[in-house]
Short mmCIF file of C-alpha atoms and ligand atoms in Angstrom, two decimals:
data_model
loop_
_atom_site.label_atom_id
_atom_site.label_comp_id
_atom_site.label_asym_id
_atom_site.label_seq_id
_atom_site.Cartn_x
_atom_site.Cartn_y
_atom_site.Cartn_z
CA UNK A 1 119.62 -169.92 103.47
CA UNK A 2 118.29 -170.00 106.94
CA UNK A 3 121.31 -171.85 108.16
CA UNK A 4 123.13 -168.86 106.57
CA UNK A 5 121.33 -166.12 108.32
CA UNK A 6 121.19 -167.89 111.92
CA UNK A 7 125.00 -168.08 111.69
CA UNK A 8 125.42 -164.34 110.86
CA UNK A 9 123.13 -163.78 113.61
CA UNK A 10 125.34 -165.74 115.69
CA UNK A 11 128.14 -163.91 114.20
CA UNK A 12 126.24 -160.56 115.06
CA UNK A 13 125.94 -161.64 118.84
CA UNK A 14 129.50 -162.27 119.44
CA UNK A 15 130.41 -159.16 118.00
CA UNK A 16 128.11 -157.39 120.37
CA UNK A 17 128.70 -159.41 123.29
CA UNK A 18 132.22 -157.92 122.54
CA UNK A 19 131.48 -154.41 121.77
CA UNK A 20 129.43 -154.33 125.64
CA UNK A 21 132.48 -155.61 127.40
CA UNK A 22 134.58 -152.88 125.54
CA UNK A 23 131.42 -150.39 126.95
CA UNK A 24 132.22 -151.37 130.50
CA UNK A 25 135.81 -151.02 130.23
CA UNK A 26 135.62 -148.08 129.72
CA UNK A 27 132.90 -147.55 131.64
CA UNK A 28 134.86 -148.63 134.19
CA UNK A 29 137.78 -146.41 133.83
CA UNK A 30 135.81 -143.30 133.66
CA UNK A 31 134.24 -144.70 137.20
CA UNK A 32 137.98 -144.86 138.58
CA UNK A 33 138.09 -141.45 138.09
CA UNK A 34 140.35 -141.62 135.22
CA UNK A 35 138.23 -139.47 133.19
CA UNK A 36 139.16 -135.75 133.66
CA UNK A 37 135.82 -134.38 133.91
CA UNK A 38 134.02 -135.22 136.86
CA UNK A 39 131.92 -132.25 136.85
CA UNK A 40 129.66 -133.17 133.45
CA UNK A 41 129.12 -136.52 133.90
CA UNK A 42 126.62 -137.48 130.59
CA UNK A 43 128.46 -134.55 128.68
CA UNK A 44 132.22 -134.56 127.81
CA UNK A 45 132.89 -138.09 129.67
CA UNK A 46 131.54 -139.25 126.22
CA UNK A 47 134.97 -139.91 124.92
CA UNK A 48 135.25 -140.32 121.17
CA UNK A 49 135.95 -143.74 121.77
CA UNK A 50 132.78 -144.59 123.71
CA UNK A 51 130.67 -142.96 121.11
CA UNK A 52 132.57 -145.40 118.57
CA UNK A 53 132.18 -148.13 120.50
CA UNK A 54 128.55 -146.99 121.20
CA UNK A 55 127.81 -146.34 117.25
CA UNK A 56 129.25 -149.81 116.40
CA UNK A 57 126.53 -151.55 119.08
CA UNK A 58 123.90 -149.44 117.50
CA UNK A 59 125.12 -150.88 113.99
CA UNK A 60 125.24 -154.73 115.61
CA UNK A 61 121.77 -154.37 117.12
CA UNK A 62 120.31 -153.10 114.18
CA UNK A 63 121.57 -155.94 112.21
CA UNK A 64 120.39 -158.09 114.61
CA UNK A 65 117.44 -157.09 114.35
CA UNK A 66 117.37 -157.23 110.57
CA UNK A 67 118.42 -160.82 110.81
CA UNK A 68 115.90 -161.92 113.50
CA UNK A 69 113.08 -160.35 110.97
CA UNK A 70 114.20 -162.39 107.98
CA UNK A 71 114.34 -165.52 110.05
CA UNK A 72 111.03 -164.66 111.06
CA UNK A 73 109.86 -164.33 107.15
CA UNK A 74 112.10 -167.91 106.80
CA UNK A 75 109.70 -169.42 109.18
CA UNK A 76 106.28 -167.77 107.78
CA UNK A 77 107.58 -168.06 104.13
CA UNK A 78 107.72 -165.09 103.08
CA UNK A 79 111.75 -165.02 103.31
CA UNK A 80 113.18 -163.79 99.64
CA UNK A 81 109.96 -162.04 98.61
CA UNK A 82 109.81 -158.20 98.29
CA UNK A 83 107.95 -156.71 101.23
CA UNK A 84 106.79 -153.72 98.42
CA UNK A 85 106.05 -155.63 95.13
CA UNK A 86 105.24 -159.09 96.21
CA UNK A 87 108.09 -160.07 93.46
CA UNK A 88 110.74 -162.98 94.24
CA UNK A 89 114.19 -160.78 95.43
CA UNK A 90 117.22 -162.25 93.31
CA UNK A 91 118.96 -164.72 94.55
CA UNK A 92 122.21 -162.75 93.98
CA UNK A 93 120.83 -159.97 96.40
CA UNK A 94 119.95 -162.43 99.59
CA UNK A 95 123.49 -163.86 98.85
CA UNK A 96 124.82 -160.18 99.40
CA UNK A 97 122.69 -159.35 102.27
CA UNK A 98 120.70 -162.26 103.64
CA UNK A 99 118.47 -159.87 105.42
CA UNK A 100 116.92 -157.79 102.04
CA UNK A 101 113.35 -157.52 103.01
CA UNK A 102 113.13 -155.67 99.51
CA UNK A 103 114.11 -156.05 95.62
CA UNK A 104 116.66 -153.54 94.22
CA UNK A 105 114.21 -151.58 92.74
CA UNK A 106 112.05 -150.86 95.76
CA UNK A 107 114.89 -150.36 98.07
CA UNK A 108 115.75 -147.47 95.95
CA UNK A 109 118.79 -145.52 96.55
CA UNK A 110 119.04 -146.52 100.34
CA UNK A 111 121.87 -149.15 101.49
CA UNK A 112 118.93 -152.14 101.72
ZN1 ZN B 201 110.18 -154.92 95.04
#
């Protein structure tokens, strides 16, 4: 299981490693002035596709994080046990997302 969640995370760090170079392309070509809006630099110059871009890295990092936290609980031992009940989180669910900190039931109705 812990070979399974350092390779997502590995997985997770390409992916943002890729998502920062498409940043600073384009970046790059609103520095070349090929932005039309010189004038509101932090307002418009946030092209749809930055803030896309931007959203994904958000997504990646918080993943990331997610990951690095359940490696953490694989190292203390506490990886697969319900952060709010104390109960064992079905093996099923850490198959689906390796990074549950929390059974079904506690998660609720959120996307945990
Ligand atoms: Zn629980």
């Amino acid at each position: 299981m812990a070979r399974d969640l350092e390779r997502r995370r590995c997985e997770i760090d390409e992916r943002i490693a890729r998502l920062d170079r498409d940043d600073a392309v384009l970046r790059r070509d609103r520095a070349d002035g090929t932005a039309d809006d010189e004038h509101d630099p932090e307002g418009s110059t946030l092209s749809g596709e930055w803030l896309q871009v931007e959203a994904l890295r958000r997504a990646a990092r918080s993943e990331r994080q997610e990951l690095d936290a359940a490696l953490v609980r694989v190292a203390d031992g506490t990886y697969g046990i319900c952060l709010e009940c104390g109960r064992p989180i079905p093996v099923e669910r850490l198959q689906a997302r390796p990074a549950a900190d929390r059974c079904v039931t506690c998660a609720g109705g959120r996307s945990q």
